XYZ file of C-alpha atoms in Angstrom:
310
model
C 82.053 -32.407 21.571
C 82.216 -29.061 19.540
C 80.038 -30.838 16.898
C 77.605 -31.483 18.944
C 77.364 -28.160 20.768
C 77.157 -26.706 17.347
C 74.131 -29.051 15.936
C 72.623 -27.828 19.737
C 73.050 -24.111 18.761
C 71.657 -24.480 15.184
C 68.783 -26.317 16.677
C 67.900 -23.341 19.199
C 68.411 -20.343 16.525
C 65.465 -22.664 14.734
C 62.957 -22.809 17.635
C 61.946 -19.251 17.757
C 61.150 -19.356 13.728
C 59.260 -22.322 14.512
C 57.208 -20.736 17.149
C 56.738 -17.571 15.138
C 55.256 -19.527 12.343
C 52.855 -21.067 15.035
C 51.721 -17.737 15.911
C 51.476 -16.155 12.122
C 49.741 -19.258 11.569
C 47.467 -18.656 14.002
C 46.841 -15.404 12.828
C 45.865 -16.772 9.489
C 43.035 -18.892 11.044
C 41.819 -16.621 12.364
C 41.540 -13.364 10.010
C 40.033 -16.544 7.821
C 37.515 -17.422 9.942
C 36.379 -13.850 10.532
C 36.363 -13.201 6.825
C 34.054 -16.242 6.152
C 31.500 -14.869 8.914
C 31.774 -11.328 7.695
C 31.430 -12.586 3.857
C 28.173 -14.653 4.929
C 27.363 -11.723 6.129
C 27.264 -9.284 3.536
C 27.486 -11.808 0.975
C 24.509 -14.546 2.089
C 24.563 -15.957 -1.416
C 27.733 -16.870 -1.657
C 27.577 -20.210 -0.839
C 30.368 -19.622 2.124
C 32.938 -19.510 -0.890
C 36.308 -17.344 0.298
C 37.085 -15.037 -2.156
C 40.868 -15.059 -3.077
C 43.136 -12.387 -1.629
C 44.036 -9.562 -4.217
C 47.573 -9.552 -3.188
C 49.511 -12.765 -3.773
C 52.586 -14.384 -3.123
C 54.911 -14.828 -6.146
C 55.618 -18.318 -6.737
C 58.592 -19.606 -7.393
C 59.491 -22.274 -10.082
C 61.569 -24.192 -7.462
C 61.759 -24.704 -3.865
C 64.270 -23.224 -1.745
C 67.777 -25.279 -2.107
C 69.474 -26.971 0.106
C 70.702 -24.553 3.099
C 68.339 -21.517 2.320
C 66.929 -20.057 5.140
C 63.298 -20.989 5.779
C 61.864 -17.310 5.291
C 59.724 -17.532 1.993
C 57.606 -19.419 4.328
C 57.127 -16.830 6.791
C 57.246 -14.224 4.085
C 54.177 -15.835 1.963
C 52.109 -15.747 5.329
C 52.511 -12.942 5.994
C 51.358 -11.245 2.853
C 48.658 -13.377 3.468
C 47.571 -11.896 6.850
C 48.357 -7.946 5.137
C 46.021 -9.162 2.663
C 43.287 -10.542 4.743
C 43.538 -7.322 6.525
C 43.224 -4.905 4.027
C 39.644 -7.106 2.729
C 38.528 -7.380 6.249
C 38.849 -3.672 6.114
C 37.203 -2.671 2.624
C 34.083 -5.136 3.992
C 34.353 -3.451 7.142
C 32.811 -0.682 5.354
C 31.134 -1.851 2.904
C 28.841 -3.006 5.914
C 28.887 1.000 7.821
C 28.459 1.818 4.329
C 24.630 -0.740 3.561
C 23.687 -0.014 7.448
C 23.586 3.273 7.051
C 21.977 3.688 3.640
C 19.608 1.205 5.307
C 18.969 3.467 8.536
C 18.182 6.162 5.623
C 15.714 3.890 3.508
C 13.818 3.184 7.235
C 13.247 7.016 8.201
C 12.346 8.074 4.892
C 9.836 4.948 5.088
C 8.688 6.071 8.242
C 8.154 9.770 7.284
C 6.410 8.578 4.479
C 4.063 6.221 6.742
C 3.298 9.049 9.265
C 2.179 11.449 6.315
C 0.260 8.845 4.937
C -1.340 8.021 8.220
C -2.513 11.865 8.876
C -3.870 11.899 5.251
C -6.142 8.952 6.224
C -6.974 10.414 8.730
C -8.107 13.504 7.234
C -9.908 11.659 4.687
C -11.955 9.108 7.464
C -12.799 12.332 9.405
C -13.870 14.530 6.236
C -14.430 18.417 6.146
C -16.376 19.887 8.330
C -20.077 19.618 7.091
C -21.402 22.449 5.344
C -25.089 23.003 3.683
C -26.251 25.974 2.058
C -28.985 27.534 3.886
C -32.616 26.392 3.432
C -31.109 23.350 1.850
C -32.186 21.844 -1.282
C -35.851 19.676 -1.735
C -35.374 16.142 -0.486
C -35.973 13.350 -3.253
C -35.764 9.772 -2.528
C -32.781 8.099 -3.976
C -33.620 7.226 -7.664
C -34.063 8.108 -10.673
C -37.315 9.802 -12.123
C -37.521 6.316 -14.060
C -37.376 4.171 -10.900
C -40.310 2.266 -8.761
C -42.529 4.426 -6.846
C -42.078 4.108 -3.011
C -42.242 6.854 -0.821
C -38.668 8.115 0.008
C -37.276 9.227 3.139
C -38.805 12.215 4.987
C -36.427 15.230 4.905
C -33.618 15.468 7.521
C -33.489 17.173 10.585
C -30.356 19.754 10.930
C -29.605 21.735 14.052
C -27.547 25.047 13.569
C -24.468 25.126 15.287
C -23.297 28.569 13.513
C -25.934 30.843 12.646
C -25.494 32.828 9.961
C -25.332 36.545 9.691
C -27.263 38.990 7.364
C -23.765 39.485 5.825
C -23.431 35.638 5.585
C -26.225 34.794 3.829
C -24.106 31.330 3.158
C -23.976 28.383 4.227
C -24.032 27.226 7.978
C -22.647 24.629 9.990
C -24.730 21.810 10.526
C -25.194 18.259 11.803
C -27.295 15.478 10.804
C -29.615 13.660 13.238
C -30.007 10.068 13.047
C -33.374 8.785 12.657
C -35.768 6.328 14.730
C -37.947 4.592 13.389
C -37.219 0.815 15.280
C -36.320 -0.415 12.356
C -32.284 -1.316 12.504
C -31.781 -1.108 8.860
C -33.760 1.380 7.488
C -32.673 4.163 10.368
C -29.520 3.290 9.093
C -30.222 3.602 5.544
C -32.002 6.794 6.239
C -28.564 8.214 8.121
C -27.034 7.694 5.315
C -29.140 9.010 3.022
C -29.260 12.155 5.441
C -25.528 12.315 5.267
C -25.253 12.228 1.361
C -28.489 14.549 0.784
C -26.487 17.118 3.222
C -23.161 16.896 1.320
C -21.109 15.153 3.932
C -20.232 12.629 1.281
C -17.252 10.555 3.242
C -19.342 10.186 6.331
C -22.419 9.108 3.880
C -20.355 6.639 2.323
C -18.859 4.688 5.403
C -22.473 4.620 6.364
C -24.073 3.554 3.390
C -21.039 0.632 3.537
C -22.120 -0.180 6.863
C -25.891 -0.617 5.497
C -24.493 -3.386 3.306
C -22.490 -5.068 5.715
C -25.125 -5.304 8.248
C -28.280 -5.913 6.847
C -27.616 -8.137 3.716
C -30.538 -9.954 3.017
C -32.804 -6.384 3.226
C -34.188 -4.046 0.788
C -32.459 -1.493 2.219
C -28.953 -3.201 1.041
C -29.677 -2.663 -2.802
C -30.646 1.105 -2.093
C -27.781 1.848 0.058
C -24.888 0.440 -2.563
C -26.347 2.232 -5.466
C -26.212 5.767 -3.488
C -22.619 5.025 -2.063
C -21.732 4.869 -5.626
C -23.660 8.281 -5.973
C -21.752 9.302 -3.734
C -18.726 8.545 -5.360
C -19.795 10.021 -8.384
C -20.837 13.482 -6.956
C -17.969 13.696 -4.703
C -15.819 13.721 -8.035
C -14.734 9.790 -8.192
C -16.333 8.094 -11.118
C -13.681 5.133 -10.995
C -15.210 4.102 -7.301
C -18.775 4.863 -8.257
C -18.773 2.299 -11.047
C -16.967 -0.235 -8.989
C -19.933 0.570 -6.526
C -22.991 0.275 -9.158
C -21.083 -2.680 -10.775
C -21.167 -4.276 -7.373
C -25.017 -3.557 -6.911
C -25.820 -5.135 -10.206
C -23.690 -8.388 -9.829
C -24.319 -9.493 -6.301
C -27.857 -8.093 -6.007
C -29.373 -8.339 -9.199
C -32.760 -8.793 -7.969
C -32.452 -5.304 -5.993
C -34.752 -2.502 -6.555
C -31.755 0.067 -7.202
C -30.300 -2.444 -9.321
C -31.383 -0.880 -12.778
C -30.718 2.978 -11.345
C -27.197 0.944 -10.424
C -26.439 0.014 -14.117
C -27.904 3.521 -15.647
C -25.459 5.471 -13.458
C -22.579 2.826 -14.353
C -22.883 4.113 -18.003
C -22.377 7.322 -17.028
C -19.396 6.901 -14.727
C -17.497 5.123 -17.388
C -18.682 7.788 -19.517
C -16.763 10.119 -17.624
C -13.838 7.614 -17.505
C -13.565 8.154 -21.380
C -14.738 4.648 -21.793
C -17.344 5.081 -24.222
C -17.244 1.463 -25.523
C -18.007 0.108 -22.078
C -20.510 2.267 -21.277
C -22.176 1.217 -24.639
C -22.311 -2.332 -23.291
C -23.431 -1.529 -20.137
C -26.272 0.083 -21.394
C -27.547 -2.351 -23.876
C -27.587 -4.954 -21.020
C -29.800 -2.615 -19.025
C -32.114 -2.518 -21.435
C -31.478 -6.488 -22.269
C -32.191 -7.364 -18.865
C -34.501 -4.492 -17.503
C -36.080 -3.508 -20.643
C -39.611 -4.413 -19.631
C -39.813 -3.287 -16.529
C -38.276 0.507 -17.368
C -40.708 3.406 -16.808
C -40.678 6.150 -20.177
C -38.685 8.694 -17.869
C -35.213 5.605 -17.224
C -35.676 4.951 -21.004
C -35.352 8.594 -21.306
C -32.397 8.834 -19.754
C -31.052 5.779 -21.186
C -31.528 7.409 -24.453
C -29.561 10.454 -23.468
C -26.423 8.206 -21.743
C -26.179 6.196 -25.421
C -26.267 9.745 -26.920
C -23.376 10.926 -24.518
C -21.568 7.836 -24.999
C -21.556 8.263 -28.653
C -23.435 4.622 -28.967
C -24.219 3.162 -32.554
């Protein structure tokens, strides 16, 4: 009888260690399956592979005997959960730590995309239009060495700001838009208005609207030469030959299409690419040769001589 009291007394001093295992267990589950989902996390390429705790249980070279208490068990799990806790920790932060840094990257991205915005901006609208008073002689947009035709009439300009006899400067005007019921060359002419007066971002959107438009006419080759003249007096020779290159290759036929490769050469000229503007110019003279007036040879002459040309 006092045996098997005994055997009942041992067996109830082990459920409670078997329980707490349960629960410890538990608790290892757990922390392990929020580690994997926080190491996908920050980790997406690692294959769901569970890194190895840095703190480890020392192994033993032999199992407890017979008789030891069953606490290496309960010991070795727990140093597992300490460990899980301290990674789920130092990941814990390493995330506060790439969200914020992220937060940081956004708003200096978005302070960078509003500046860059108001700069457009400021570049679509352009200055205000200015023209020095009396304005200089209208001349049709080409070169002394061009075709004849007769070029546009001279544009109208209505004073907003008139000057004073101690402002003998320039005044504030605007540019009327002509009509002549014909769609592309009004257009054309507004353009040429626009660049002849100075305004030479509002010239250019409209001379790239003349293109657009109306294709197949005349009017197409003229306007895509002067937006590149417009590039090149407004101080950007690398858009101007992009412009007169453009001119050349998909209208070669086009009137302005020899005044396109003349003033090529001389953007890339101011580039410092005097080789290229070499070429450029022999295939002018290659292709247009025969049909050049004396004044475009002329100035042909004087672009090799710029260019340094053998």
């Amino acid at each position: 009888m006092r045996k098997s009291i005994l055997i009942g007394v041992c067996l109830a001093a082990l459920v409670p260690t078997s329980v707490q295992a349960q629960n410890v267990e538990g608790r290892v589950g757990k922390l392990e399956s929020e580690m994997r989902a926080v190491q996908r996390k920050v980790f997406p390429g690692g294959s769901g592979q569970m890194l190895q705790p840095e703190v480890r249980a020392p192994q033993s070279e032999r199992g407890p005997g017979p008789g030891s208490p069953a606490t290496s068990a309960l010991a070795d799990v727990n140093q597992r959960v300490t460990s899980l806790e301290q990674q789920m920790t130092s990941l814990t932060e390493q995330i506060e730590q790439n969200q914020n840094r992220t937060r940081q990257l956004q708003d200096a991205f978005d302070n960078y995309r509003r500046s860059n915005d108001a700069r457009m901006k400021t570049l679509e609208t352009g200055p205000a239009p200015i023209a020095a008073a009396g304005g200089p002689t209208e001349a049709d947009d080409q070169s002394s060495a061009g075709p004849s035709n007769n070029g546009p009439s001279r544009p109208t300009t209505r004073p907003e700001t008139a000057s004073t006899p101690d402002t003998p400067a320039p005044i504030r005007v605007s540019v009327e838009k002509p009509s002549t019921g014909d769609p592309a060359e009004d257009e054309y002419l507004y353009g040429y208005r626009l660049w002849d007066a100075k305004q030479y971002p509002q010239a250019q959107a409209q001379l790239k609207k003349v293109v657009a438009d109306y294709p197949k006419s005349k009017r197409a080759s003229y306007a895509q030469n002067l937006l590149g003249r417009a590039y090149l007096d407004e101080g950007k020779p690398s858009l101007a030959s992009m412009a007169f290159y453009d001119n050349y290759k998909k209208m070669p036929d086009g009137e302005r299409a020899p005044d396109s490769l003349l003033y090529l050469g001389q953007a890339l000229t101011k580039l410092n690419k005097p080789a290229d503007a070499c070429k450029v110019y022999d295939e002018l003279t290659d292709v247009y040769g025969a049909k050049m007036a004396s004044a475009m040879k002329g100035q042909v002459a004087a672009g090799r001589s710029a260019a340094k040309c053998k």
